[in-house]
Short mmCIF file of the C-alpha atoms (twelve columns), coordinates in Angstrom:
data_MODEL
# 
_entry.id   MODEL 
# 
loop_
_atom_site.group_PDB 
_atom_site.id 
_atom_site.type_symbol 
_atom_site.label_atom_id 
_atom_site.label_alt_id 
_atom_site.label_comp_id 
_atom_site.label_asym_id 
_atom_site.label_seq_id 
_atom_site.Cartn_x 
_atom_site.Cartn_y 
_atom_site.Cartn_z 
_atom_site.pdbx_PDB_model_num 
ATOM 1   C CA . GLN A 1   18.410  -4.571  1.874   1 
ATOM 2   C CA . VAL A 2   14.903  -3.624  2.934   1 
ATOM 3   C CA . GLN A 3   12.456  -6.186  4.312   1 
ATOM 4   C CA . LEU A 4   8.739   -5.565  4.646   1 
ATOM 5   C CA . ARG A 5   6.329   -7.472  6.831   1 
ATOM 6   C CA . GLU A 6   2.670   -6.577  6.995   1 
ATOM 7   C CA . SER A 7   -0.102  -7.507  9.348   1 
ATOM 8   C CA . GLY A 8   -3.745  -6.692  9.925   1 
ATOM 9   C CA . GLY A 9   -5.551  -8.536  7.170   1 
ATOM 10  C CA . GLY A 10  -8.716  -10.464 7.813   1 
ATOM 11  C CA . SER A 11  -12.409 -10.733 7.075   1 
ATOM 12  C CA . VAL A 12  -14.973 -7.982  7.498   1 
ATOM 13  C CA . GLN A 13  -18.495 -7.244  6.370   1 
ATOM 14  C CA . ALA A 14  -19.227 -4.608  3.751   1 
ATOM 15  C CA . GLY A 15  -19.166 -1.147  5.293   1 
ATOM 16  C CA . GLY A 16  -16.642 -2.197  7.901   1 
ATOM 17  C CA . SER A 17  -13.062 -1.067  8.489   1 
ATOM 18  C CA . LEU A 18  -9.615  -2.633  8.634   1 
ATOM 19  C CA . THR A 19  -6.141  -1.230  9.124   1 
ATOM 20  C CA . LEU A 20  -3.101  -2.855  7.539   1 
ATOM 21  C CA . SER A 21  0.339   -2.180  8.944   1 
ATOM 22  C CA . CYS A 22  3.721   -2.835  7.351   1 
ATOM 23  C CA . GLU A 23  6.947   -2.934  9.335   1 
ATOM 24  C CA . ILE A 24  10.004  -1.682  7.425   1 
ATOM 25  C CA . ALA A 25  13.277  -3.372  8.379   1 
ATOM 26  C CA . GLY A 26  16.537  -2.115  6.960   1 
ATOM 27  C CA . ALA A 27  17.528  1.308   5.761   1 
ATOM 28  C CA . THR A 28  15.904  3.169   2.923   1 
ATOM 29  C CA . TYR A 29  17.351  6.279   1.366   1 
ATOM 30  C CA . ARG A 30  16.264  9.525   2.967   1 
ATOM 31  C CA . GLN A 31  14.139  10.050  -0.146  1 
ATOM 32  C CA . HIS A 32  11.902  7.036   -0.646  1 
ATOM 33  C CA . CYS A 33  8.363   5.985   -1.475  1 
ATOM 34  C CA . LEU A 34  6.071   3.462   0.185   1 
ATOM 35  C CA . ALA A 35  2.929   2.004   -1.309  1 
ATOM 36  C CA . TRP A 36  0.132   -0.500  -0.951  1 
ATOM 37  C CA . PHE A 37  -0.960  -2.753  -3.787  1 
ATOM 38  C CA . ARG A 38  -3.608  -5.432  -4.067  1 
ATOM 39  C CA . GLN A 39  -4.174  -8.393  -6.317  1 
ATOM 40  C CA . ASP A 40  -7.251  -10.522 -6.674  1 
ATOM 41  C CA . VAL A 41  -7.207  -13.953 -8.277  1 
ATOM 42  C CA . GLY A 42  -6.901  -13.693 -12.037 1 
ATOM 43  C CA . LYS A 43  -6.302  -9.960  -12.002 1 
ATOM 44  C CA . GLU A 44  -3.265  -7.738  -12.330 1 
ATOM 45  C CA . ARG A 45  -1.642  -6.202  -9.282  1 
ATOM 46  C CA . GLU A 46  -3.279  -2.819  -8.663  1 
ATOM 47  C CA . GLY A 47  -1.770  0.200   -6.947  1 
ATOM 48  C CA . VAL A 48  -3.971  1.412   -4.097  1 
ATOM 49  C CA . ALA A 49  -2.058  4.187   -2.344  1 
ATOM 50  C CA . ALA A 50  1.452   5.610   -2.251  1 
ATOM 51  C CA . LEU A 51  3.289   8.009   0.029   1 
ATOM 52  C CA . CYS A 52  6.754   9.467   -0.505  1 
ATOM 53  C CA . SER A 53  9.114   11.031  2.007   1 
ATOM 54  C CA . ASP A 54  8.895   14.358  0.164   1 
ATOM 55  C CA . GLY A 55  5.124   14.445  0.612   1 
ATOM 56  C CA . ASP A 56  3.909   13.120  -2.745  1 
ATOM 57  C CA . THR A 57  0.765   11.062  -2.177  1 
ATOM 58  C CA . ARG A 58  -1.440  9.248   -4.631  1 
ATOM 59  C CA . TYR A 59  -4.583  7.128   -4.336  1 
ATOM 60  C CA . ALA A 60  -6.393  4.951   -6.824  1 
ATOM 61  C CA . ASP A 61  -9.716  6.507   -7.810  1 
ATOM 62  C CA . SER A 62  -11.551 3.457   -6.474  1 
ATOM 63  C CA . VAL A 63  -10.357 4.086   -2.898  1 
ATOM 64  C CA . LYS A 64  -10.246 7.885   -2.661  1 
ATOM 65  C CA . GLY A 65  -12.093 9.104   0.400   1 
ATOM 66  C CA . ARG A 66  -12.159 5.601   1.930   1 
ATOM 67  C CA . PHE A 67  -8.492  4.621   2.339   1 
ATOM 68  C CA . THR A 68  -5.700  6.565   4.036   1 
ATOM 69  C CA . ILE A 69  -1.981  5.808   3.826   1 
ATOM 70  C CA . SER A 70  0.302   7.078   6.568   1 
ATOM 71  C CA . LYS A 71  3.767   6.516   7.972   1 
ATOM 72  C CA . ASP A 72  4.865   6.354   11.585  1 
ATOM 73  C CA . ASN A 73  8.501   7.450   11.526  1 
ATOM 74  C CA . ALA A 74  9.095   6.504   15.146  1 
ATOM 75  C CA . LYS A 75  7.976   2.914   14.560  1 
ATOM 76  C CA . ASN A 76  9.137   2.811   10.926  1 
ATOM 77  C CA . THR A 77  5.829   1.438   9.761   1 
ATOM 78  C CA . VAL A 78  3.448   2.356   6.961   1 
ATOM 79  C CA . SER A 79  -0.273  1.826   7.453   1 
ATOM 80  C CA . LEU A 80  -3.338  1.645   5.276   1 
ATOM 81  C CA . GLU A 81  -6.579  2.561   7.018   1 
ATOM 82  C CA . MET A 82  -9.517  1.201   5.059   1 
ATOM 83  C CA . GLU A 83  -13.062 2.365   5.743   1 
ATOM 84  C CA . ASN A 84  -16.413 1.655   4.161   1 
ATOM 85  C CA . LEU A 85  -15.035 -1.529  2.666   1 
ATOM 86  C CA . ARG A 86  -16.743 -3.119  -0.319  1 
ATOM 87  C CA . PRO A 87  -16.714 -6.705  -1.591  1 
ATOM 88  C CA . GLU A 88  -14.643 -5.543  -4.565  1 
ATOM 89  C CA . ASP A 89  -11.888 -4.508  -2.126  1 
ATOM 90  C CA . SER A 90  -11.267 -8.197  -1.396  1 
ATOM 91  C CA . ALA A 91  -7.743  -9.165  -2.466  1 
ATOM 92  C CA . MET A 92  -4.261  -10.002 -1.289  1 
ATOM 93  C CA . TYR A 93  -2.687  -6.757  -0.134  1 
ATOM 94  C CA . TYR A 94  1.040   -6.033  -0.377  1 
ATOM 95  C CA . CYS A 95  3.195   -3.190  0.854   1 
ATOM 96  C CA . ALA A 96  6.079   -2.047  -1.301  1 
ATOM 97  C CA . ALA A 97  9.024   0.303   -1.056  1 
ATOM 98  C CA . ARG A 98  11.588  1.919   -3.280  1 
ATOM 99  C CA . ASN A 99  14.384  4.422   -2.908  1 
ATOM 100 C CA . LEU A 100 14.024  7.857   -4.522  1 
ATOM 101 C CA . ASN A 101 10.798  9.293   -5.932  1 
ATOM 102 C CA . PRO A 102 10.192  8.101   -9.505  1 
ATOM 103 C CA . GLY A 103 7.540   10.733  -10.164 1 
ATOM 104 C CA . TRP A 104 3.909   11.111  -9.148  1 
ATOM 105 C CA . TYR A 105 2.541   9.616   -12.368 1 
ATOM 106 C CA . VAL A 106 4.128   6.201   -11.787 1 
ATOM 107 C CA . LEU A 107 3.649   5.927   -8.027  1 
ATOM 108 C CA . LEU A 108 0.913   3.310   -8.429  1 
ATOM 109 C CA . GLN A 109 2.747   1.142   -10.952 1 
ATOM 110 C CA . ALA A 110 4.014   -2.136  -9.503  1 
ATOM 111 C CA . LYS A 111 7.102   -2.237  -11.716 1 
ATOM 112 C CA . THR A 112 8.285   0.956   -10.015 1 
ATOM 113 C CA . TYR A 113 8.926   -0.764  -6.679  1 
ATOM 114 C CA . THR A 114 11.935  -2.760  -5.553  1 
ATOM 115 C CA . PHE A 115 10.961  -4.276  -2.224  1 
ATOM 116 C CA . TRP A 116 7.797   -6.248  -1.476  1 
ATOM 117 C CA . SER A 117 6.078   -7.878  1.448   1 
ATOM 118 C CA . GLN A 118 4.632   -11.376 1.364   1 
ATOM 119 C CA . GLY A 119 0.998   -10.260 1.295   1 
ATOM 120 C CA . THR A 120 -1.992  -10.392 3.593   1 
ATOM 121 C CA . GLN A 121 -5.531  -11.375 2.639   1 
ATOM 122 C CA . VAL A 122 -8.462  -9.001  2.997   1 
ATOM 123 C CA . THR A 123 -11.928 -10.446 2.466   1 
ATOM 124 C CA . VAL A 124 -15.042 -8.287  2.458   1 
ATOM 125 C CA . SER A 125 -18.382 -10.072 2.516   1 
ATOM 126 C CA . SER A 126 -21.651 -8.575  1.368   1 
# 
């Protein structure tokens, strides 16, 4: 069983930066994928960024060039560095994990992932 616990959410002004971190407890398969999703009130959960152990990476078009996903293997954490934040980035952010790589085209689909964190709020004010 894999447990995920993220930290780093908060409030920031537009143009500012935040870094979210997610601690991964428990063993994943050697081949696995990690991702960040977000969900605003009344909206569907949206894939933001994904990173697989074999190197596959995918970003939502809305965050390309502003967000960076990375993994620290020594600490077994996955991070999401967010720069130039916009009010529309405000949402509850979740990290997710799954074993094996389901394919690049579905890396940002929520139904692809097995394990989820509890969520952390990010609020960007204009």
